[in-house]
Amino acid sequence: GALETMRLLLNFEHAGQPALTLLLIGQMSLISAIGRLPSLEERIGVKSLVRAFNAMESADYVRHRLEAAGAVREIFTPDAIEALHYLGRGIPRQINRLGDLALLVGFADRLPRLTAEQIEAVSEEQRVAVVQVGGDVGGVDGAHLGVGHEHHHHVGRFHGCGDIGNA
């Protein structure tokens, strides 16, 4: 498969030096897949696991993504950012998914800002959709929904974030 092809590519040398450097970035399952190929694993010089963001890092991440997308005003309220973090478990991909979907809801509903209420609704819709198709809810259980005063949220690619609610 693909990992065996990578192992073969790493065999190439020029003047006694490796001909290429390979950088693999992936999900946790990539580590176990590499572990099943000792001939590839022995060629890996560095392995690193990226941990989930803490609440402050999630908030910084959301703000950075909004700024990079051209946002010039607050789109997510502080409680929405907390909901993104909490419901996304600090995982950037989950934060992105919830944030993107919340932005679509906000745009469709012409909301000037998104609150924890919208983040929780998007998260609940995702959870219900996954359960309806018989999938795994990825560790999100009822204890994570309706978080009351402790809200966290996600932010995604922030397409069109300058247009949300035309406000």
Coordinates of C-alpha atoms in Angstrom, one line a residue:
G1 CA 0.0 0.0 0.0
A2 CA 0.9 3.6 0.4
L3 CA 3.1 3.2 3.4
E4 CA 5.1 0.5 1.7
T5 CA 5.6 2.9 -1.2
M6 CA 6.9 5.5 1.2
R7 CA 9.3 3.0 2.7
L8 CA 10.7 2.2 -0.7
L9 CA 11.1 5.9 -1.5
L10 CA 13.1 6.4 1.6
N11 CA 15.6 3.8 0.3
F12 CA 16.8 6.2 -2.4
E13 CA 20.2 7.7 -1.8
H14 CA 22.4 10.2 -3.6
A15 CA 26.1 10.3 -2.7
G16 CA 25.5 8.2 0.3
Q17 CA 22.9 10.5 1.7
P18 CA 19.1 10.0 1.8
A19 CA 17.6 11.5 -1.4
L20 CA 14.5 12.7 0.3
T21 CA 13.1 13.7 3.7
L22 CA 9.5 12.5 4.3
L23 CA 7.2 14.3 6.7
L24 CA 4.0 12.5 7.6
I25 CA 1.2 14.3 9.3
G26 CA -1.9 12.4 10.2
Q27 CA -4.4 11.0 12.7
M28 CA -3.5 8.8 15.6
S29 CA -4.3 5.7 13.5
L30 CA -1.3 6.6 11.3
I31 CA 1.1 5.8 14.2
S32 CA -0.4 2.3 14.7
A33 CA -0.3 1.7 10.9
I34 CA 3.3 2.7 10.8
G35 CA 3.9 0.4 13.8
R36 CA 2.8 -2.5 11.7
L37 CA 5.6 -1.9 9.2
P38 CA 8.8 -2.1 11.3
S39 CA 10.9 -1.5 8.1
L40 CA 9.2 1.9 7.7
E41 CA 9.1 2.7 11.4
E42 CA 12.9 2.3 11.8
R43 CA 13.4 5.0 9.1
I44 CA 11.4 7.6 11.0
G45 CA 13.7 9.9 12.9
V46 CA 11.1 11.9 14.9
K47 CA 7.6 11.1 16.0
S48 CA 5.4 13.7 17.7
L49 CA 1.8 13.8 18.9
V50 CA -0.1 17.0 18.9
R51 CA -2.2 17.4 22.0
A52 CA -5.6 19.0 22.1
F53 CA -5.7 22.8 22.7
N54 CA -6.5 24.1 26.1
A55 CA -9.3 26.8 26.4
M56 CA -6.9 29.7 25.8
E57 CA -5.2 28.1 22.8
S58 CA -8.6 27.3 21.3
A59 CA -9.7 30.9 21.7
D60 CA -6.4 32.1 20.1
Y61 CA -6.9 29.6 17.3
V62 CA -10.4 30.8 16.6
R63 CA -9.3 34.5 16.6
H64 CA -6.4 33.7 14.3
R65 CA -8.6 31.9 11.8
L66 CA -11.1 34.7 11.8
E67 CA -8.4 37.3 11.3
A68 CA -6.8 35.3 8.5
A69 CA -10.2 35.1 6.8
G70 CA -10.5 38.9 7.0
A71 CA -12.9 39.4 9.9
V72 CA -12.8 42.9 11.3
R73 CA -15.3 42.5 14.1
E74 CA -16.4 39.9 16.7
I75 CA -18.3 37.1 15.2
F76 CA -18.3 34.5 18.0
T77 CA -19.2 35.8 21.5
P78 CA -16.9 34.7 24.3
D79 CA -19.4 32.0 25.4
A80 CA -19.5 30.7 21.8
I81 CA -15.7 30.4 21.8
E82 CA -15.9 28.5 25.1
A83 CA -18.5 26.2 23.6
L84 CA -16.4 25.5 20.5
H85 CA -13.5 24.5 22.7
Y86 CA -15.6 22.3 25.0
L87 CA -17.7 20.6 22.4
G88 CA -14.8 20.3 20.0
R89 CA -12.7 18.9 22.9
G90 CA -9.9 21.3 21.9
I91 CA -9.3 19.4 18.6
P92 CA -8.7 21.8 15.8
R93 CA -10.5 19.8 13.2
Q94 CA -13.6 19.5 15.4
I95 CA -13.4 23.2 16.2
N96 CA -13.2 23.9 12.5
R97 CA -16.2 21.7 11.7
L98 CA -18.4 23.3 14.4
G99 CA -17.3 26.8 13.5
D100 CA -17.9 26.4 9.8
L101 CA -21.4 25.0 10.4
A102 CA -22.2 27.7 12.9
L103 CA -21.1 30.3 10.4
L104 CA -23.5 28.9 7.8
V105 CA -26.3 28.9 10.3
G106 CA -25.5 32.5 11.3
F107 CA -25.4 33.6 7.7
A108 CA -28.7 31.9 6.8
D109 CA -30.4 33.3 9.9
R110 CA -28.7 36.8 9.4
L111 CA -27.3 36.7 12.9
P112 CA -24.9 39.5 13.8
R113 CA -23.0 37.3 16.2
L114 CA -22.9 33.6 17.1
T115 CA -23.4 32.5 20.7
A116 CA -23.0 29.3 22.6
E117 CA -26.6 28.5 21.8
Q118 CA -25.8 28.3 18.0
I119 CA -22.7 26.2 18.7
E120 CA -24.6 23.8 20.9
A121 CA -27.4 23.5 18.4
V122 CA -24.9 22.7 15.6
S123 CA -23.1 20.2 17.8
E124 CA -26.4 18.5 18.7
E125 CA -27.5 18.3 15.0
Q126 CA -24.1 16.6 14.2
R127 CA -24.5 14.2 17.1
V128 CA -28.1 13.3 16.1
A129 CA -27.1 12.9 12.4
V130 CA -24.2 10.5 13.3
V131 CA -26.4 8.5 15.6
Q132 CA -29.2 8.3 12.9
V133 CA -26.8 6.8 10.4
G134 CA -25.5 4.3 13.0
G135 CA -22.0 5.9 13.4
D136 CA -19.9 6.6 16.4
V137 CA -20.4 10.0 18.1
G138 CA -16.6 10.2 18.7
G139 CA -16.8 10.4 22.4
V140 CA -19.3 13.2 22.6
D141 CA -22.1 12.1 24.9
G142 CA -25.0 13.8 26.5
A143 CA -22.9 15.2 29.3
H144 CA -21.2 17.4 26.7
L145 CA -24.5 18.9 25.4
G146 CA -26.4 21.7 27.0
V147 CA -23.3 22.7 28.9
G148 CA -25.1 25.4 30.8
H149 CA -22.6 28.1 31.9
E150 CA -19.5 26.3 30.7
H151 CA -19.5 26.8 26.9
H152 CA -16.8 26.2 24.4
H153 CA -16.8 26.3 20.6
H154 CA -15.0 25.6 17.3
V155 CA -14.0 27.6 14.4
G156 CA -13.3 26.3 10.9
R157 CA -12.2 27.8 7.7
F158 CA -14.4 30.9 8.2
H159 CA -15.5 31.3 4.6
G160 CA -17.6 34.4 4.2
C161 CA -17.2 35.4 7.8
G162 CA -17.3 39.1 6.9
D163 CA -20.8 38.6 5.6
I164 CA -22.5 36.9 8.6
G165 CA -25.7 38.7 9.3
N166 CA -24.5 41.7 7.2
A167 CA -23.7 43.4 10.5

